[in-house]
Amino acid sequence: MAIDYSQLIPNNVDLGSDRRLQRALENWQPRFLDWWKDMGPDGTAAFEVYLRTAISVDANGWANFGYVKMPDYRWGIFLAGQDPDRQIAYGDSKGKPAWQDVPGELRSTLRRLIVTQGDTEPASVEQQRLLGKTAPSLYDLRNLFQINVEEGRHLWAMVYLLHAYFGRDGREEAEALLERHSGDPDKPRILGAFNERTPDWLSFFMFTFFTDRDGKYQLASLAESGFDPLARSCRFMLTEEAHHMFVGETGISRIIQRTCELMKEHKTDDVRALGAIDLPTMQKYLNFHFSVSLDLFGQEASTNAANYYTMGVKGRFLETRIDDDHLLTGSSYEIETIEDGRIVKKAVPALQALNERLRQDYIEDCARGVLRWNKIIEKAGVNFEMKLPHRGFDRRIGAFTGSRVSPDGTVLSEVEWKANEAKWLPTDEDRAYVTSLMGPAVVQPGKFAHWIAPPARGINGQPADFEYVRFN
Ligand code: BYC
């Protein structure tokens, strides 16, 4: 169904035919806008930003580019097209038609998953709200704002589901999504990574590379949900997520490129003296963001995950392309855990290991990106290799919690850890240095901060010196 932009809330769900639901969402809309004003990108209400807006959910040509003031962005409800013959692909309901409504017995489970997903979206906007002040270019500023408005829309996607399918409980949860805040000691966001700070652009690019990629994998699993409206919401969200990861990957690539250029030009490793970010510091930021994002996959052995799968509410990454029985009752999966101070492999029932399996898919995807970063370093003739740390490194959730594991996967004593921590994770001094580079935003079209290379190409075929943001 085409997106109807004549409505107060643009949508392709025929919202106008359900007056009650429409009114409820129209009530929530000003609350969302208040939240955007208070917690969204700071001091930007008058900026005109070259943004893309969805005009259709079809694969070809869904995006329309133009200048928009962010509070006027047409946040709306867009679900990918419906396949009337879609069947549930796994679990106890395998082969049954996908549910168009919430089965009573799955209500609280589905609500919880939708709330957890929804909570991350405004959280990330809150984490990034001050970054505009230090943008390294107009191009980067525009990309930040594009991500922010799309995370806002992802919140809308989950709020629609809560309002449309979960009655009063859903409406209360939708309110609460605006009341919890990232890092708030009393009402924090639900998942750990979304209470961390994103104080500088190195963190931002690492976040969009690593944490948005968790979004890709979680959304892909929810896109397999038997609850069809959730599956269709997530399918469309995934098309937007791709750009966020692109921003992260190319952002880091451009910092690496700049650093390597300076290293070669000045024949030195000490690029800090030249106002750039040294590769070891980037590696430490990578270690931090990777391990925080690994935590987002939950416990290695999880009965929650087994239940989600068996009940048909959350599948595996690309479930329908996997060649097995899609029940997993008789199979096992090897996870890593710590026993007697050593990392050991242990077979657990495959159903319980679904979080770990998804984490593995994610790690392989991250590794491909790191390989591309290393190609840039290699091509520049610099002798350095970026590496993903071991999955047990600095974890707060799951089997490695409470243990000390080095990036190469050795279990350490607390003393050994303390002696090396500053080599592996950003220190206060590293953070202060990176922050010191975040000067006032670079706002002349085509100019870039000293520590980052320009992008290979601009947005939507525009040149790098295009006026991506106009300040009013
Ligand atoms: N922090 O059995 P377990 C995105 C809790 S990112 C705090 O392993 P489960 C985005 C867990 O809730 C994608 N608590 O749990 C990216 C459970 O609590 P209870 C977000 C945690 O349910 C960038 C207990 O520990 N989407 O979209 O199998 C920008 C036992 O754990 C954490 C989703 O996450 C944690 N990290 O797995 C913008 C999808 N991990 O039951 C957006 C929806 C676990 O003991 N969520 N716990 O009270 C889920 O599928 C699952 O909730 C999780 C956890 C995979 C997160």
Coordinates of C-alpha atoms and ligand atoms in Angstrom, one line a residue:
M1 CA 0.0 0.0 0.0
A2 CA 1.3 3.5 -0.9
I3 CA 2.3 5.9 1.9
D4 CA -0.5 8.4 2.5
Y5 CA 1.2 11.8 3.3
S6 CA -2.1 13.7 3.4
Q7 CA -2.6 12.4 7.0
L8 CA -1.3 14.0 10.1
I9 CA 0.6 10.8 10.7
P10 CA 1.9 9.5 7.3
N11 CA 1.2 5.8 7.0
N12 CA 0.6 2.9 4.8
V13 CA -1.6 1.0 7.2
D14 CA -4.9 2.7 6.4
L15 CA -4.8 4.4 9.8
G16 CA -7.8 6.6 8.8
S17 CA -10.1 3.6 8.9
D18 CA -9.5 3.1 12.6
R19 CA -10.5 6.3 14.3
R20 CA -9.8 5.2 17.8
L21 CA -6.3 4.1 17.0
Q22 CA -5.7 7.2 14.9
R23 CA -6.8 9.4 17.8
A24 CA -4.6 7.5 20.3
L25 CA -1.6 8.0 18.1
E26 CA -2.4 11.6 17.4
N27 CA -2.4 12.0 21.1
W28 CA 1.0 10.5 21.4
Q29 CA 2.4 12.6 18.5
P30 CA 2.8 15.9 20.5
R31 CA 4.4 13.9 23.3
F32 CA 6.9 12.6 20.9
L33 CA 7.6 16.0 19.5
D34 CA 8.1 17.4 23.0
W35 CA 10.6 14.6 23.6
W36 CA 12.4 15.4 20.3
K37 CA 12.6 19.1 21.4
D38 CA 13.9 18.2 24.9
M39 CA 16.1 15.2 24.2
G40 CA 16.7 15.2 20.4
P41 CA 19.6 17.0 18.6
D42 CA 20.3 20.0 20.7
G43 CA 19.6 23.5 19.3
T44 CA 18.8 22.4 15.8
A45 CA 15.1 23.2 15.4
A46 CA 15.7 25.9 12.7
F47 CA 18.3 24.0 10.7
E48 CA 17.3 22.9 7.2
V49 CA 18.8 19.5 6.6
Y50 CA 19.1 17.6 3.3
L51 CA 17.2 14.5 4.4
R52 CA 15.7 11.5 2.8
T53 CA 12.1 10.7 3.6
A54 CA 10.4 7.4 2.7
I55 CA 7.9 7.8 -0.1
S56 CA 7.2 4.2 -0.8
V57 CA 8.2 0.9 0.9
D58 CA 9.1 -0.7 -2.5
A59 CA 12.6 -1.8 -3.0
N60 CA 13.1 0.7 -5.8
G61 CA 13.0 4.4 -5.1
W62 CA 11.6 4.6 -1.6
A63 CA 13.6 7.6 -0.7
N64 CA 13.0 11.3 -1.5
F65 CA 15.7 13.9 -0.8
G66 CA 15.0 17.5 0.2
Y67 CA 15.6 20.2 2.8
V68 CA 13.6 19.6 6.0
K69 CA 13.5 21.2 9.4
M70 CA 13.8 18.2 11.7
P71 CA 10.8 18.9 13.8
D72 CA 8.8 19.0 10.6
Y73 CA 10.1 15.6 9.5
R74 CA 7.2 13.3 8.4
W75 CA 7.6 10.6 11.0
G76 CA 5.1 7.9 10.2
I77 CA 4.1 4.3 10.1
F78 CA 5.5 2.2 7.3
L79 CA 5.3 -1.5 7.1
A80 CA 6.9 -3.6 4.3
G81 CA 4.3 -5.1 1.9
Q82 CA 2.2 -8.0 3.1
D83 CA 2.6 -11.5 1.7
P84 CA -0.9 -13.0 2.2
D85 CA 0.5 -16.5 2.0
R86 CA 3.3 -16.1 4.5
Q87 CA 3.7 -19.0 6.9
I88 CA 5.6 -19.2 10.1
A89 CA 9.0 -20.8 9.3
Y90 CA 10.0 -22.4 12.6
G91 CA 9.1 -23.6 16.0
D92 CA 5.9 -25.2 17.2
S93 CA 3.7 -23.2 14.7
K94 CA 5.9 -24.0 11.7
G95 CA 3.8 -24.1 8.5
K96 CA 0.8 -22.3 10.1
P97 CA -0.2 -18.9 8.6
A98 CA 1.6 -15.9 10.1
W99 CA -0.5 -14.2 12.8
Q100 CA -2.2 -11.0 11.8
D101 CA -3.1 -10.4 15.5
V102 CA -1.3 -11.2 18.7
P103 CA -2.1 -14.7 20.0
G104 CA -3.3 -14.3 23.6
E105 CA -0.7 -16.5 25.1
L106 CA 2.1 -14.6 23.4
R107 CA 1.0 -11.2 24.4
S108 CA 3.4 -10.4 27.2
T109 CA 6.4 -12.0 25.4
L110 CA 5.8 -10.0 22.3
R111 CA 5.1 -6.8 24.2
R112 CA 8.4 -7.2 26.0
L113 CA 10.4 -7.7 22.8
I114 CA 8.7 -4.8 21.1
V115 CA 9.3 -2.6 24.1
T116 CA 13.0 -3.6 24.3
Q117 CA 13.4 -2.9 20.6
G118 CA 11.5 0.4 20.8
D119 CA 13.5 1.5 23.8
T120 CA 16.8 1.5 21.9
E121 CA 15.7 3.9 19.2
P122 CA 15.1 7.1 21.3
A123 CA 18.0 6.0 23.5
S124 CA 20.4 6.4 20.6
V125 CA 19.0 9.8 19.7
E126 CA 19.5 10.9 23.4
Q127 CA 23.1 9.5 23.3
Q128 CA 23.9 11.5 20.2
R129 CA 22.1 14.8 21.1
L130 CA 25.2 16.9 21.5
L131 CA 27.3 15.6 18.6
G132 CA 26.0 18.3 16.2
K133 CA 28.1 20.9 18.1
T134 CA 31.3 19.2 17.0
A135 CA 30.5 17.8 13.6
P136 CA 33.7 17.3 11.4
S137 CA 31.8 18.6 8.3
L138 CA 28.3 19.4 7.0
Y139 CA 28.3 16.0 5.3
D140 CA 28.8 14.3 8.6
L141 CA 26.3 16.6 10.4
R142 CA 23.7 15.7 7.8
N143 CA 24.3 12.0 8.2
L144 CA 24.0 12.3 12.0
F145 CA 20.6 14.0 11.6
Q146 CA 19.5 11.5 9.1
I147 CA 20.2 8.7 11.5
N148 CA 18.5 10.6 14.3
V149 CA 15.3 11.1 12.4
E150 CA 15.2 7.5 11.3
E151 CA 15.7 6.3 14.9
G152 CA 12.8 8.5 15.7
R153 CA 10.8 6.8 13.0
H154 CA 11.8 3.4 14.3
L155 CA 10.4 4.4 17.6
W156 CA 7.2 5.2 15.8
A157 CA 7.2 1.7 14.2
M158 CA 7.2 0.1 17.6
V159 CA 4.8 2.5 19.2
Y160 CA 2.3 1.8 16.4
L161 CA 2.5 -1.9 17.2
L162 CA 2.0 -1.2 20.9
H163 CA -1.0 1.0 20.3
A164 CA -2.6 -1.1 17.6
Y165 CA -2.2 -4.5 19.2
F166 CA -1.7 -4.2 22.9
G167 CA -4.5 -2.0 24.2
R168 CA -4.1 0.0 27.4
D169 CA -0.8 -1.9 28.3
G170 CA 0.6 -0.9 25.0
R171 CA -0.4 2.7 25.3
E172 CA 1.3 2.8 28.8
E173 CA 4.4 1.2 27.4
A174 CA 4.5 3.9 24.6
E175 CA 4.4 6.6 27.2
A176 CA 7.2 4.9 29.2
L177 CA 9.4 4.9 26.1
L178 CA 9.5 8.6 26.3
E179 CA 10.1 8.7 30.1
R180 CA 13.1 6.4 30.3
H181 CA 16.3 8.2 29.3
S182 CA 19.8 7.1 28.3
G183 CA 22.0 7.2 31.4
D184 CA 19.2 8.4 33.7
P185 CA 20.1 6.9 37.1
D186 CA 16.4 6.6 38.1
K187 CA 14.9 5.6 34.8
P188 CA 17.6 4.3 32.5
R189 CA 17.2 2.7 29.1
I190 CA 16.7 -1.1 29.2
L191 CA 19.9 -2.4 27.6
G192 CA 23.4 -1.6 28.8
A193 CA 24.9 -0.1 25.6
F194 CA 22.2 2.4 25.4
N195 CA 23.1 4.0 28.7
E196 CA 26.7 4.6 27.6
R197 CA 27.8 8.0 26.5
T198 CA 28.5 8.9 22.8
P199 CA 30.5 12.0 23.6
D200 CA 32.7 12.3 20.4
W201 CA 32.6 11.4 16.7
L202 CA 35.0 8.4 17.0
S203 CA 32.5 6.9 19.5
F204 CA 29.7 7.8 17.2
F205 CA 31.2 6.0 14.2
M206 CA 32.1 3.0 16.4
F207 CA 28.5 3.0 17.7
T208 CA 27.0 3.1 14.3
F209 CA 29.3 0.4 13.1
F210 CA 29.0 -2.0 16.1
T211 CA 25.8 -1.1 17.9
D212 CA 23.6 -0.4 14.9
R213 CA 24.8 -3.7 13.5
D214 CA 23.3 -5.4 16.6
G215 CA 20.1 -3.6 15.4
K216 CA 20.5 -5.2 12.0
Y217 CA 20.8 -8.7 13.5
Q218 CA 18.0 -8.2 16.1
L219 CA 15.7 -6.7 13.5
A220 CA 16.4 -9.5 11.0
S221 CA 15.5 -12.0 13.7
L222 CA 12.3 -10.1 14.5
A223 CA 11.6 -9.8 10.8
E224 CA 11.1 -13.6 11.0
S225 CA 8.5 -13.3 13.7
G226 CA 5.2 -15.2 13.3
F227 CA 3.5 -11.9 14.3
D228 CA 3.3 -10.5 10.8
P229 CA 2.9 -6.8 11.6
L230 CA 6.1 -7.0 13.6
A231 CA 7.9 -8.9 10.9
R232 CA 6.8 -6.3 8.3
S233 CA 7.8 -3.3 10.5
C234 CA 11.2 -4.7 11.0
R235 CA 11.7 -5.5 7.3
F236 CA 11.2 -1.9 6.4
M237 CA 13.4 -0.7 9.4
L238 CA 16.2 -2.8 8.1
T239 CA 16.3 -0.8 4.8
E240 CA 17.0 2.3 6.9
E241 CA 19.5 0.6 9.2
A242 CA 21.9 -0.1 6.3
H243 CA 22.7 3.6 5.9
H244 CA 23.5 3.8 9.7
M245 CA 26.1 1.1 9.4
F246 CA 27.5 2.7 6.2
V247 CA 28.0 5.9 8.2
G248 CA 29.9 4.0 10.9
E249 CA 32.1 2.0 8.5
T250 CA 33.0 4.8 6.2
G251 CA 33.5 7.2 9.2
I252 CA 36.1 4.9 10.7
S253 CA 37.6 4.3 7.2
R254 CA 38.0 8.0 6.7
I255 CA 39.7 8.5 10.1
I256 CA 42.1 5.6 9.4
Q257 CA 42.8 7.0 6.0
R258 CA 43.7 10.5 7.4
T259 CA 45.8 9.0 10.1
C260 CA 47.7 6.8 7.7
E261 CA 48.3 9.7 5.3
L262 CA 49.8 11.8 8.1
M263 CA 51.9 8.8 9.3
K264 CA 53.4 8.5 5.8
E265 CA 53.8 12.1 5.1
H266 CA 55.6 12.9 8.4
K267 CA 57.2 9.5 8.8
T268 CA 56.0 9.1 12.3
D269 CA 53.6 7.0 14.5
D270 CA 53.0 9.9 16.7
V271 CA 50.0 11.4 14.9
R272 CA 48.7 12.9 18.1
A273 CA 51.4 15.6 17.7
L274 CA 49.8 16.2 14.3
G275 CA 46.3 16.5 15.6
A276 CA 45.0 13.1 14.4
I277 CA 43.8 9.9 16.0
D278 CA 46.5 7.2 16.4
L279 CA 45.6 3.7 15.4
P280 CA 46.1 2.2 18.9
T281 CA 43.6 4.6 20.3
M282 CA 41.1 3.6 17.5
Q283 CA 41.7 0.0 18.4
K284 CA 40.9 0.7 22.1
Y285 CA 37.6 2.4 21.1
L286 CA 36.9 -0.6 18.8
N287 CA 37.5 -3.0 21.8
F288 CA 35.0 -1.0 23.9
H289 CA 32.2 -0.7 21.4
F290 CA 32.5 -4.3 20.2
S291 CA 32.3 -5.8 23.7
V292 CA 29.4 -3.5 24.8
S293 CA 27.6 -4.5 21.6
L294 CA 28.2 -8.2 22.1
D295 CA 26.4 -7.9 25.5
L296 CA 23.3 -6.9 23.5
F297 CA 22.8 -10.4 22.3
G298 CA 22.0 -11.7 25.9
Q299 CA 23.2 -14.9 27.6
E300 CA 25.0 -17.6 25.6
A301 CA 22.5 -20.2 26.9
S302 CA 19.1 -18.6 27.2
T303 CA 15.8 -20.2 27.9
N304 CA 14.2 -16.9 26.9
A305 CA 15.7 -17.3 23.4
A306 CA 14.6 -20.9 23.2
N307 CA 11.1 -20.0 24.1
Y308 CA 11.0 -17.1 21.6
Y309 CA 12.0 -19.5 18.9
T310 CA 9.7 -22.4 19.9
M311 CA 6.8 -20.0 20.2
G312 CA 7.5 -18.5 16.7
V313 CA 8.1 -14.9 17.9
K314 CA 11.8 -14.5 17.1
G315 CA 13.7 -16.5 14.5
R316 CA 17.3 -16.8 13.4
F317 CA 19.1 -14.5 11.0
L318 CA 17.8 -15.4 7.5
E319 CA 15.8 -18.2 9.0
T320 CA 14.1 -19.3 5.8
R321 CA 17.5 -19.7 4.0
I322 CA 18.8 -22.1 6.6
D323 CA 18.6 -25.8 5.6
D324 CA 17.5 -27.7 8.7
D325 CA 14.3 -28.8 10.4
H326 CA 13.6 -25.3 11.9
L327 CA 12.6 -27.0 15.1
L328 CA 16.1 -27.6 16.6
T329 CA 14.8 -29.9 19.3
G330 CA 17.3 -32.6 18.6
S331 CA 20.4 -30.6 17.8
S332 CA 23.2 -29.0 19.8
Y333 CA 25.5 -25.9 19.4
E334 CA 28.9 -25.2 20.8
I335 CA 29.3 -22.2 23.0
E336 CA 32.3 -20.9 24.7
T337 CA 32.3 -20.5 28.5
I338 CA 34.7 -20.4 31.4
E339 CA 35.3 -23.5 33.5
D340 CA 38.0 -23.7 36.2
G341 CA 39.6 -20.5 35.0
R342 CA 39.8 -21.7 31.4
I343 CA 37.8 -20.9 28.3
V344 CA 36.2 -24.1 27.1
K345 CA 33.8 -25.1 24.3
K346 CA 30.7 -26.8 25.5
A347 CA 27.8 -28.2 23.6
V348 CA 24.3 -27.0 24.7
P349 CA 20.9 -27.6 23.2
A350 CA 20.7 -25.6 20.0
L351 CA 17.5 -24.0 21.1
Q352 CA 19.1 -22.5 24.1
A353 CA 22.1 -21.2 22.1
L354 CA 20.2 -19.0 19.7
N355 CA 21.5 -15.8 21.2
E356 CA 25.0 -17.1 20.7
R357 CA 24.4 -18.2 17.2
L358 CA 23.1 -14.7 16.3
R359 CA 26.1 -13.2 18.1
Q360 CA 28.3 -15.5 15.9
D361 CA 26.6 -14.2 12.7
Y362 CA 27.2 -10.7 14.0
I363 CA 30.9 -11.3 14.8
E364 CA 31.5 -12.6 11.3
D365 CA 29.8 -9.5 9.8
C366 CA 31.9 -7.2 12.0
A367 CA 35.1 -9.1 11.0
R368 CA 34.3 -8.3 7.3
G369 CA 34.2 -4.6 8.1
V370 CA 37.5 -4.8 10.1
L371 CA 39.1 -6.5 7.1
R372 CA 38.1 -3.6 4.9
W373 CA 39.6 -1.1 7.4
N374 CA 42.8 -3.2 7.4
K375 CA 42.9 -3.0 3.6
I376 CA 43.1 0.8 3.9
I377 CA 46.0 0.5 6.4
E378 CA 47.8 -2.0 4.2
K379 CA 47.4 0.0 1.1
A380 CA 48.9 3.0 2.8
G381 CA 51.9 0.9 3.6
V382 CA 51.4 1.2 7.4
N383 CA 52.3 -1.8 9.6
F384 CA 49.3 -2.1 11.9
E385 CA 46.3 -4.5 12.0
M386 CA 42.9 -3.7 13.6
K387 CA 41.5 -6.8 15.4
L388 CA 38.2 -7.8 17.0
P389 CA 38.9 -8.8 20.6
H390 CA 37.9 -12.2 21.8
R391 CA 34.2 -12.5 22.6
G392 CA 35.0 -12.9 26.3
F393 CA 36.8 -9.6 26.5
D394 CA 35.3 -7.1 29.0
R395 CA 31.8 -8.6 29.0
R396 CA 29.0 -7.6 31.4
I397 CA 26.3 -10.1 30.3
G398 CA 26.7 -13.9 29.9
A399 CA 29.2 -16.6 30.6
F400 CA 32.2 -14.3 30.7
T401 CA 30.8 -11.8 33.2
G402 CA 33.0 -11.4 36.2
S403 CA 36.0 -13.0 34.5
R404 CA 39.0 -11.1 33.0
V405 CA 39.8 -12.1 29.4
S406 CA 42.4 -10.4 27.3
P407 CA 41.7 -9.4 23.7
D408 CA 43.5 -12.5 22.5
G409 CA 41.3 -14.8 24.7
T410 CA 43.5 -15.5 27.7
V411 CA 41.9 -15.7 31.1
L412 CA 43.7 -13.3 33.4
S413 CA 43.9 -12.6 37.1
E414 CA 42.6 -9.2 38.3
V415 CA 46.3 -8.1 38.8
E416 CA 47.2 -9.0 35.2
W417 CA 44.0 -7.3 33.9
K418 CA 44.8 -4.1 35.8
A419 CA 48.3 -4.0 34.5
N420 CA 47.1 -4.1 30.9
E421 CA 43.6 -2.4 31.0
A422 CA 45.0 0.9 29.8
K423 CA 46.5 -0.8 26.7
W424 CA 43.1 -2.3 25.8
L425 CA 40.4 0.1 26.7
P426 CA 40.2 3.9 26.3
T427 CA 41.7 5.7 29.3
D428 CA 40.5 9.0 30.6
E429 CA 43.5 10.5 28.9
D430 CA 42.6 8.9 25.5
R431 CA 39.1 10.2 25.8
A432 CA 40.3 13.6 26.8
Y433 CA 42.6 13.6 23.7
V434 CA 39.8 12.5 21.3
T435 CA 37.5 15.1 22.9
S436 CA 40.1 17.8 22.4
L437 CA 40.0 17.2 18.7
M438 CA 36.2 17.8 18.6
G439 CA 36.4 21.4 17.8
P440 CA 33.5 23.6 17.0
A441 CA 31.4 22.1 14.2
V442 CA 33.0 22.6 10.7
V443 CA 30.3 24.3 8.8
Q444 CA 31.9 25.6 5.6
P445 CA 30.7 23.3 2.7
G446 CA 33.5 21.1 1.5
K447 CA 35.7 21.6 4.6
F448 CA 36.6 18.7 6.9
A449 CA 38.1 18.5 10.4
H450 CA 41.8 17.8 10.2
W451 CA 41.5 14.3 11.7
I452 CA 39.2 12.9 9.1
A453 CA 39.4 12.4 5.3
P454 CA 36.6 13.6 3.0
P455 CA 34.2 10.9 1.9
A456 CA 34.7 9.2 -1.5
R457 CA 31.3 10.5 -2.7
G458 CA 28.5 12.6 -1.3
I459 CA 24.9 11.8 -0.5
N460 CA 22.4 11.1 -3.3
G461 CA 25.0 11.9 -6.0
Q462 CA 25.7 15.4 -4.5
P463 CA 29.3 16.5 -4.3
A464 CA 31.2 16.5 -0.9
D465 CA 31.0 20.3 -0.8
F466 CA 27.2 20.4 -1.1
E467 CA 25.4 22.5 1.4
Y468 CA 24.0 19.5 3.3
V469 CA 22.7 21.6 6.2
R470 CA 21.6 25.3 6.1
F471 CA 21.6 27.2 9.4
N472 CA 18.9 29.7 9.9
Ligands
BYC1 N1 21.4 -5.3 29.1 O1 18.0 -14.9 28.6 P1 18.7 -13.6 28.3 C1 19.0 -1.4 17.8 C2 18.6 -9.4 30.4 S1 19.8 -2.6 18.8 C3 20.5 -5.4 30.1 O2 20.0 -13.8 27.5 P2 17.2 -12.7 26.2 C4 19.6 -0.1 17.7 C5 17.4 -10.0 29.7 O3 16.4 -9.0 29.4 C6 18.7 -4.0 18.8 N2 19.8 -6.6 30.3 O4 17.8 -12.6 27.6 C7 21.0 0.0 17.6 C8 16.9 -11.0 30.7 O5 16.1 -10.4 31.7 P3 15.1 -11.2 32.6 C9 17.7 -4.0 20.0 C10 20.0 -7.6 29.5 O6 15.8 -12.2 26.4 C11 21.5 1.3 17.5 C12 18.1 -11.5 31.4 O7 19.1 -10.5 31.1 N3 16.7 -5.0 19.8 O8 18.0 -1.7 17.3 O9 17.3 -14.0 25.6 C13 20.7 2.4 17.5 C14 18.5 -12.9 30.9 O10 19.1 -12.8 29.6 C15 20.9 -7.6 28.4 C16 16.7 -6.1 20.6 O11 17.4 -6.3 21.5 C17 21.6 -6.3 28.2 N4 22.5 -6.2 27.2 O12 18.1 -11.7 25.3 C18 19.4 2.3 17.6 C19 15.6 -7.1 20.3 N5 20.9 -8.8 27.8 O13 14.2 -12.0 31.7 C20 18.8 1.0 17.7 C21 14.7 -7.4 21.4 C22 20.1 -9.5 28.5 O14 15.9 -12.1 33.5 N6 15.3 -8.0 22.5 N7 19.5 -8.9 29.5 O15 14.4 -10.1 33.4 C23 15.7 -9.3 22.7 O16 15.6 -10.1 21.7 C24 16.2 -9.8 24.0 O17 15.6 -9.0 25.0 C25 17.8 -9.7 24.2 C26 18.1 -10.4 25.5 C27 18.5 -10.3 23.0 C28 18.2 -8.2 24.3

